[in-house]
Amino acid sequence: MSLNSFDILLASLRSGLTFQDTTMRHSISPEERLLVTLRFLATGNSFASLHYEFLLGISTISGIVCHTCQQIWQRLRDAVMPQPKAEDWLRIADGFYQSAQFPNCIGALDGKHIRVKKPPHSGSLYFNFKQYFSIVLLALVDSNYRFIIVDIGAYGSTADARIFCSSRMGERLRANQLALPEPRRLPGSSASGAPFVIVADKGFALSPHVMRPFPRRDLDDRKRVFNYRLSRARRYVECAFGILSHKWRVLMSSLQMSPQNATLVIQACVILHNFTRIHDAHSEPEVAPFPTITSIGLEQNQHRRPGSAGLAIRELFADYFISREGALSWQLTVFVVLRDKYWVMVFKLI
């Protein structure tokens, strides 16, 4: 974060970080409160370590971090992660088409497990398939690696698809309340308009607005090309998670706090990620080519098999990607090479 960005951030938070002086002691200044919080988020140092760096009590630092993270979320959320409107979705779709050659894509969706200390009396609720305790950050990301919508705080034992179905984002998508634009034709195509879709991995259910790859069995070149084109767009959410964790390294260690406070920390990291992507865009390294809801605990939902509408839309995109209008010059070459390498490996193993 540049000095200019720090000044802008401090100006936005100053009123919420200013406390009254008393006859007994002077309050901690907003500058120091913000510095303590940023130091914790950027390094992941323990409160005991920060105690020696800033000469503040451990409990005082704990309170400062939680309060400042809450202020960051409340005061900057609408500025750096507003609820998208129709024109915003169109801009996001244009960005994905320019950078990933996937038309009518309004975001890449995935979940990230954030390691936490096991809450008392929680059983296996927070124990995930990776064999550690966590809460989940479910995020929709644009082609500039910025978070569009997030859902934070679900149990680590809950699958990403179930979190998405139970989240406000999933509910509003199913109810057509996300202000999505009307379907439009794919570039160069004369077919009827295609809906705007979210790209996700195989852990999510296929629907008219959520595209997942074809299963690996019985893949032909057409399905391989679709999976390749989808992965080119979906990688943006994976890169965004990597940028987030490497800039705010508190997410790379286990959060030694309650799930509620851990949620505040993750919220602040997401907001600061978008803040720095906006104000420090000129200094951000380029990645090599290739409103928001908090939920603690979700009801159990049964997943349905993909309907005919979702299957038909995936077939529409698959046909477009191998057509003269939608094909890329290298897409078949890439898969022939990869397939040949796979055959060579199988031959050697045999």
Protein backbone atom coordinates (compact mmCIF):
# COMPACT_ATOMS: atom_id res chain seq x y z
CA MET A 1 0.00 0.00 0.00
CA SER A 2 1.40 3.37 -1.03
CA LEU A 3 1.63 6.36 1.29
CA ASN A 4 -1.04 8.17 -0.70
CA SER A 5 -3.40 5.19 -0.40
CA PHE A 6 -2.78 5.06 3.34
CA ASP A 7 -3.75 8.72 3.64
CA ILE A 8 -6.95 8.12 1.67
CA LEU A 9 -7.77 5.10 3.82
CA LEU A 10 -7.10 7.01 7.04
CA ALA A 11 -9.29 9.91 5.93
CA SER A 12 -12.15 7.51 5.23
CA LEU A 13 -11.84 5.83 8.65
CA ARG A 14 -10.74 8.69 10.89
CA SER A 15 -14.14 9.53 12.38
CA GLY A 16 -14.76 5.89 13.28
CA LEU A 17 -11.30 5.47 14.86
CA THR A 18 -11.29 8.67 16.95
CA PHE A 19 -12.03 8.35 20.66
CA GLN A 20 -12.33 10.98 23.36
CA ASP A 21 -9.40 11.83 25.62
CA THR A 22 -10.01 11.68 29.37
CA THR A 23 -8.34 13.16 32.41
CA MET A 24 -6.85 9.75 33.12
CA ARG A 25 -5.22 9.06 29.75
CA HIS A 26 -5.04 10.09 26.12
CA SER A 27 -6.82 7.91 23.58
CA ILE A 28 -4.88 5.97 20.97
CA SER A 29 -4.73 8.00 17.77
CA PRO A 30 -6.51 6.87 14.58
CA GLU A 31 -3.11 6.67 12.83
CA GLU A 32 -1.76 4.20 15.35
CA ARG A 33 -4.96 2.14 15.37
CA LEU A 34 -4.84 1.79 11.61
CA LEU A 35 -1.10 1.00 11.65
CA VAL A 36 -1.58 -1.75 14.23
CA THR A 37 -4.39 -3.31 12.19
CA LEU A 38 -2.55 -3.13 8.87
CA ARG A 39 0.56 -4.60 10.48
CA PHE A 40 -1.48 -7.51 11.80
CA LEU A 41 -3.24 -8.14 8.49
CA ALA A 42 -0.10 -7.79 6.37
CA THR A 43 2.18 -9.98 8.49
CA GLY A 44 -0.05 -12.29 10.51
CA ASN A 45 2.07 -11.60 13.60
CA SER A 46 0.51 -12.59 16.90
CA PHE A 47 -0.92 -10.01 19.27
CA ALA A 48 1.93 -10.84 21.66
CA SER A 49 4.45 -9.91 18.97
CA LEU A 50 2.62 -6.68 18.16
CA HIS A 51 2.65 -5.89 21.88
CA TYR A 52 6.45 -5.47 21.71
CA GLU A 53 6.35 -3.57 18.42
CA PHE A 54 3.79 -0.94 19.45
CA LEU A 55 4.10 -1.08 23.28
CA LEU A 56 0.37 -1.67 23.68
CA GLY A 57 -1.41 -4.26 25.78
CA ILE A 58 -2.32 -7.56 24.13
CA SER A 59 -6.03 -7.15 24.96
CA THR A 60 -5.87 -3.56 23.72
CA ILE A 61 -4.42 -4.68 20.39
CA SER A 62 -7.09 -7.36 20.09
CA GLY A 63 -9.83 -4.80 20.58
CA ILE A 64 -8.20 -2.33 18.16
CA VAL A 65 -7.89 -4.93 15.40
CA CYS A 66 -11.49 -6.13 15.67
CA HIS A 67 -12.92 -2.60 15.85
CA THR A 68 -10.83 -1.31 12.95
CA CYS A 69 -11.70 -4.30 10.77
CA GLN A 70 -15.37 -3.67 11.47
CA GLN A 71 -14.98 -0.01 10.50
CA ILE A 72 -13.17 -0.95 7.28
CA TRP A 73 -16.03 -3.23 6.29
CA GLN A 74 -18.83 -0.82 7.20
CA ARG A 75 -17.33 2.39 5.80
CA LEU A 76 -15.62 1.15 2.62
CA ARG A 77 -17.86 -1.69 1.46
CA ASP A 78 -20.20 0.50 -0.60
CA ALA A 79 -17.27 2.41 -2.11
CA VAL A 80 -15.01 -0.45 -3.23
CA MET A 81 -17.48 -3.34 -3.54
CA PRO A 82 -20.90 -1.86 -4.41
CA GLN A 83 -23.91 -3.89 -5.45
CA PRO A 84 -23.51 -4.30 -9.24
CA LYS A 85 -26.07 -2.80 -11.59
CA ALA A 86 -26.85 -3.82 -15.16
CA GLU A 87 -24.17 -1.56 -16.61
CA ASP A 88 -21.63 -2.96 -14.15
CA TRP A 89 -22.40 -6.53 -15.25
CA LEU A 90 -21.93 -5.49 -18.88
CA ARG A 91 -18.56 -3.93 -18.08
CA ILE A 92 -17.48 -7.10 -16.25
CA ALA A 93 -18.62 -9.26 -19.17
CA ASP A 94 -16.65 -7.12 -21.62
CA GLY A 95 -13.57 -7.52 -19.42
CA PHE A 96 -13.83 -11.31 -19.44
CA TYR A 97 -14.28 -11.38 -23.20
CA GLN A 98 -11.20 -9.21 -23.76
CA SER A 99 -8.93 -11.04 -21.31
CA ALA A 100 -10.23 -14.63 -21.36
CA GLN A 101 -12.23 -14.78 -24.61
CA PHE A 102 -15.31 -16.02 -22.74
CA PRO A 103 -18.36 -13.94 -23.79
CA ASN A 104 -21.32 -13.12 -21.53
CA CYS A 105 -19.33 -14.05 -18.41
CA ILE A 106 -20.17 -11.94 -15.34
CA GLY A 107 -17.76 -13.49 -12.87
CA ALA A 108 -15.68 -16.44 -11.72
CA LEU A 109 -16.97 -18.24 -8.62
CA ASP A 110 -15.11 -20.36 -6.08
CA GLY A 111 -14.57 -20.88 -2.36
CA LYS A 112 -11.43 -20.61 -0.22
CA HIS A 113 -10.93 -22.23 3.18
CA ILE A 114 -9.44 -19.91 5.81
CA ARG A 115 -7.78 -21.84 8.62
CA VAL A 116 -9.08 -21.02 12.13
CA LYS A 117 -8.61 -22.31 15.65
CA LYS A 118 -11.19 -24.95 16.53
CA PRO A 119 -14.08 -23.21 18.33
CA PRO A 120 -15.03 -24.85 21.62
CA HIS A 121 -17.91 -27.34 21.55
CA SER A 122 -18.14 -27.15 17.74
CA GLY A 123 -17.54 -30.82 17.02
CA SER A 124 -16.68 -31.35 13.36
CA LEU A 125 -18.69 -28.39 11.98
CA TYR A 126 -15.55 -26.47 11.02
CA PHE A 127 -13.46 -29.53 10.00
CA ASN A 128 -13.06 -29.53 6.22
CA PHE A 129 -12.08 -32.18 3.66
CA LYS A 130 -8.49 -30.88 3.76
CA GLN A 131 -8.25 -32.12 7.36
CA TYR A 132 -8.14 -28.81 9.23
CA PHE A 133 -10.62 -26.39 10.80
CA SER A 134 -11.74 -23.49 8.65
CA ILE A 135 -14.41 -21.04 7.62
CA VAL A 136 -15.19 -20.46 3.96
CA LEU A 137 -14.76 -17.36 1.83
CA LEU A 138 -17.06 -17.76 -1.18
CA ALA A 139 -16.33 -15.10 -3.79
CA LEU A 140 -17.38 -13.89 -7.21
CA VAL A 141 -14.46 -12.18 -8.98
CA ASP A 142 -14.13 -10.05 -12.11
CA SER A 143 -11.34 -10.03 -14.71
CA ASN A 144 -9.41 -7.36 -12.76
CA TYR A 145 -9.09 -9.74 -9.77
CA ARG A 146 -11.55 -7.64 -7.74
CA PHE A 147 -14.22 -9.18 -5.55
CA ILE A 148 -17.76 -8.45 -6.73
CA ILE A 149 -19.82 -10.35 -4.14
CA VAL A 150 -18.61 -12.40 -1.18
CA ASP A 151 -20.14 -14.69 1.41
CA ILE A 152 -17.95 -15.20 4.48
CA GLY A 153 -18.24 -17.39 7.54
CA ALA A 154 -19.78 -20.70 6.50
CA TYR A 155 -18.67 -23.88 8.26
CA GLY A 156 -15.59 -25.52 6.77
CA SER A 157 -17.41 -28.85 6.56
CA THR A 158 -19.98 -27.40 4.14
CA ALA A 159 -19.48 -27.91 0.41
CA ASP A 160 -19.05 -24.86 -1.80
CA ALA A 161 -22.16 -25.70 -3.81
CA ARG A 162 -24.29 -25.89 -0.68
CA ILE A 163 -22.89 -22.60 0.59
CA PHE A 164 -23.70 -20.96 -2.73
CA CYS A 165 -27.25 -22.33 -2.77
CA SER A 166 -27.89 -21.12 0.79
CA SER A 167 -26.20 -17.74 0.38
CA ARG A 168 -28.02 -14.52 -0.38
CA MET A 169 -26.09 -14.36 -3.66
CA GLY A 170 -27.42 -17.75 -4.78
CA GLU A 171 -30.95 -16.97 -3.65
CA ARG A 172 -31.00 -13.66 -5.51
CA LEU A 173 -29.55 -15.28 -8.63
CA ARG A 174 -32.28 -17.94 -8.66
CA ALA A 175 -34.94 -15.27 -8.07
CA ASN A 176 -33.49 -13.09 -10.87
CA GLN A 177 -32.85 -10.21 -8.44
CA LEU A 178 -29.21 -9.44 -9.32
CA ALA A 179 -30.14 -6.89 -12.01
CA LEU A 180 -28.56 -9.02 -14.73
CA PRO A 181 -28.80 -7.64 -18.28
CA GLU A 182 -31.08 -9.23 -20.83
CA PRO A 183 -29.54 -12.08 -22.86
CA ARG A 184 -27.47 -10.91 -25.82
CA ARG A 185 -25.99 -12.60 -28.86
CA LEU A 186 -22.54 -14.07 -28.66
CA PRO A 187 -19.98 -12.03 -30.67
CA GLY A 188 -20.23 -12.77 -34.38
CA SER A 189 -23.06 -15.25 -33.87
CA SER A 190 -26.45 -15.06 -35.58
CA ALA A 191 -28.13 -17.35 -33.04
CA SER A 192 -30.57 -16.15 -30.42
CA GLY A 193 -29.27 -14.33 -27.38
CA ALA A 194 -27.33 -16.21 -24.71
CA PRO A 195 -27.79 -15.45 -20.99
CA PHE A 196 -25.04 -13.97 -18.84
CA VAL A 197 -23.35 -16.71 -16.84
CA ILE A 198 -20.98 -17.32 -13.95
CA VAL A 199 -18.10 -19.78 -14.48
CA ALA A 200 -17.33 -22.27 -11.73
CA ASP A 201 -15.61 -25.62 -11.20
CA LYS A 202 -17.16 -29.06 -11.07
CA GLY A 203 -18.08 -28.63 -7.40
CA PHE A 204 -20.99 -26.36 -8.31
CA ALA A 205 -24.31 -27.35 -9.83
CA LEU A 206 -25.05 -26.56 -13.46
CA SER A 207 -27.84 -24.01 -13.96
CA PRO A 208 -28.90 -21.45 -16.58
CA HIS A 209 -26.62 -18.85 -14.98
CA VAL A 210 -23.81 -21.09 -13.64
CA MET A 211 -21.53 -22.96 -16.05
CA ARG A 212 -19.37 -25.88 -14.94
CA PRO A 213 -17.05 -28.07 -17.06
CA PHE A 214 -18.12 -31.26 -18.78
CA PRO A 215 -17.32 -34.45 -16.84
CA ARG A 216 -13.96 -35.99 -17.77
CA ARG A 217 -15.42 -39.21 -19.07
CA ASP A 218 -16.22 -39.52 -22.78
CA LEU A 219 -14.69 -36.17 -23.69
CA ASP A 220 -14.49 -35.27 -27.36
CA ASP A 221 -12.64 -32.29 -28.82
CA ARG A 222 -15.73 -30.10 -28.57
CA LYS A 223 -16.12 -30.74 -24.83
CA ARG A 224 -12.38 -30.39 -24.23
CA VAL A 225 -12.39 -26.99 -25.92
CA PHE A 226 -15.31 -25.86 -23.76
CA ASN A 227 -13.53 -27.01 -20.58
CA TYR A 228 -10.37 -25.21 -21.68
CA ARG A 229 -12.19 -21.97 -22.45
CA LEU A 230 -14.06 -22.14 -19.16
CA SER A 231 -10.84 -22.74 -17.21
CA ARG A 232 -9.29 -19.66 -18.85
CA ALA A 233 -12.07 -17.56 -17.33
CA ARG A 234 -12.29 -19.42 -14.02
CA ARG A 235 -8.59 -18.97 -13.21
CA TYR A 236 -9.25 -15.33 -12.27
CA VAL A 237 -10.88 -16.31 -8.99
CA GLU A 238 -7.93 -18.60 -8.15
CA CYS A 239 -5.48 -15.78 -8.93
CA ALA A 240 -7.53 -13.35 -6.83
CA PHE A 241 -7.33 -15.69 -3.84
CA GLY A 242 -3.56 -15.96 -4.33
CA ILE A 243 -3.11 -12.18 -4.52
CA LEU A 244 -5.31 -11.74 -1.45
CA SER A 245 -3.35 -14.25 0.65
CA HIS A 246 0.10 -13.02 -0.36
CA LYS A 247 -0.69 -9.38 0.30
CA TRP A 248 -2.57 -9.99 3.57
CA ARG A 249 -0.54 -12.81 5.04
CA VAL A 250 -2.71 -13.20 8.10
CA LEU A 251 -4.81 -15.46 5.84
CA MET A 252 -1.84 -17.80 5.35
CA SER A 253 -1.79 -18.79 9.02
CA SER A 254 -4.40 -20.07 11.44
CA LEU A 255 -6.56 -17.28 12.88
CA GLN A 256 -6.32 -17.63 16.65
CA MET A 257 -9.68 -16.05 17.40
CA SER A 258 -13.39 -16.81 17.42
CA PRO A 259 -15.18 -17.41 14.11
CA GLN A 260 -17.01 -14.09 14.53
CA ASN A 261 -13.75 -12.13 14.86
CA ALA A 262 -12.13 -14.19 12.11
CA THR A 263 -15.01 -13.17 9.84
CA LEU A 264 -14.29 -9.50 10.60
CA VAL A 265 -10.63 -10.01 9.68
CA ILE A 266 -11.51 -11.71 6.37
CA GLN A 267 -14.03 -8.99 5.56
CA ALA A 268 -11.38 -6.32 6.12
CA CYS A 269 -8.86 -8.18 3.93
CA VAL A 270 -11.37 -8.44 1.08
CA ILE A 271 -12.20 -4.71 1.28
CA LEU A 272 -8.52 -3.73 1.48
CA HIS A 273 -7.76 -6.00 -1.47
CA ASN A 274 -10.28 -4.12 -3.63
CA PHE A 275 -9.09 -0.80 -2.19
CA THR A 276 -5.49 -1.41 -3.20
CA ARG A 277 -6.50 -2.78 -6.61
CA ILE A 278 -8.29 0.53 -7.23
CA HIS A 279 -5.83 3.04 -5.73
CA ASP A 280 -2.53 1.21 -6.35
CA ALA A 281 -3.36 -0.31 -9.73
CA HIS A 282 -0.21 1.18 -11.29
CA SER A 283 2.03 -0.62 -8.77
CA GLU A 284 0.28 -4.00 -8.79
CA PRO A 285 2.28 -6.74 -10.57
CA GLU A 286 0.53 -8.26 -13.55
CA VAL A 287 -0.53 -11.88 -13.26
CA ALA A 288 0.91 -14.04 -16.02
CA PRO A 289 -1.62 -14.87 -18.74
CA PHE A 290 -2.66 -18.39 -19.30
CA PRO A 291 -23.80 -6.14 -1.49
CA THR A 292 -22.22 -8.81 0.18
CA ILE A 293 -23.37 -11.23 2.81
CA THR A 294 -21.86 -12.77 5.92
CA SER A 295 -23.25 -16.13 7.05
CA ILE A 296 -22.38 -18.29 10.05
CA GLY A 297 -23.86 -21.72 9.51
CA LEU A 298 -26.18 -22.75 6.71
CA GLU A 299 -29.18 -25.00 6.46
CA GLN A 300 -28.82 -28.31 4.69
CA ASN A 301 -30.02 -28.13 1.09
CA GLN A 302 -30.46 -30.98 -1.34
CA HIS A 303 -28.81 -30.42 -4.74
CA ARG A 304 -30.88 -31.14 -7.81
CA ARG A 305 -29.62 -32.66 -10.99
CA PRO A 306 -28.93 -30.10 -13.73
CA GLY A 307 -32.07 -29.10 -15.59
CA SER A 308 -32.49 -29.06 -19.33
CA ALA A 309 -32.08 -25.26 -19.42
CA GLY A 310 -28.56 -25.36 -17.94
CA LEU A 311 -27.55 -28.24 -20.20
CA ALA A 312 -28.86 -26.43 -23.29
CA ILE A 313 -26.95 -23.24 -22.45
CA ARG A 314 -23.71 -25.18 -21.91
CA GLU A 315 -24.23 -26.87 -25.28
CA LEU A 316 -24.80 -23.43 -26.83
CA PHE A 317 -21.45 -22.17 -25.54
CA ALA A 318 -19.70 -25.41 -26.52
CA ASP A 319 -20.99 -25.12 -30.09
CA TYR A 320 -19.96 -21.46 -30.24
CA PHE A 321 -16.40 -22.15 -29.08
CA ILE A 322 -15.75 -24.52 -32.01
CA SER A 323 -17.53 -22.36 -34.57
CA ARG A 324 -15.71 -20.05 -36.97
CA GLU A 325 -16.93 -17.00 -35.01
CA GLY A 326 -15.95 -18.20 -31.53
CA ALA A 327 -12.91 -20.46 -32.01
CA LEU A 328 -9.38 -19.50 -30.97
CA SER A 329 -6.53 -20.30 -33.33
CA TRP A 330 -4.58 -22.30 -30.73
CA GLN A 331 -7.30 -24.11 -28.80
CA LEU A 332 -7.18 -27.38 -30.76
CA THR A 333 -3.37 -27.36 -30.90
CA VAL A 334 -3.16 -27.05 -27.13
CA PHE A 335 -5.35 -30.09 -26.59
CA VAL A 336 -3.68 -32.25 -29.20
CA VAL A 337 -0.33 -31.62 -27.51
CA LEU A 338 -1.67 -32.28 -24.04
CA ARG A 339 -3.47 -35.40 -25.20
CA ASP A 340 -0.35 -36.73 -26.91
CA LYS A 341 1.67 -36.17 -23.75
CA TYR A 342 -0.94 -38.07 -21.80
CA TRP A 343 -0.76 -40.97 -24.22
CA VAL A 344 3.04 -41.00 -24.00
CA MET A 345 2.82 -41.15 -20.21
CA VAL A 346 0.33 -44.01 -20.36
CA PHE A 347 2.51 -45.87 -22.85
CA LYS A 348 5.56 -45.49 -20.61
CA LEU A 349 3.63 -46.70 -17.57
CA ILE A 350 2.47 -49.76 -19.47
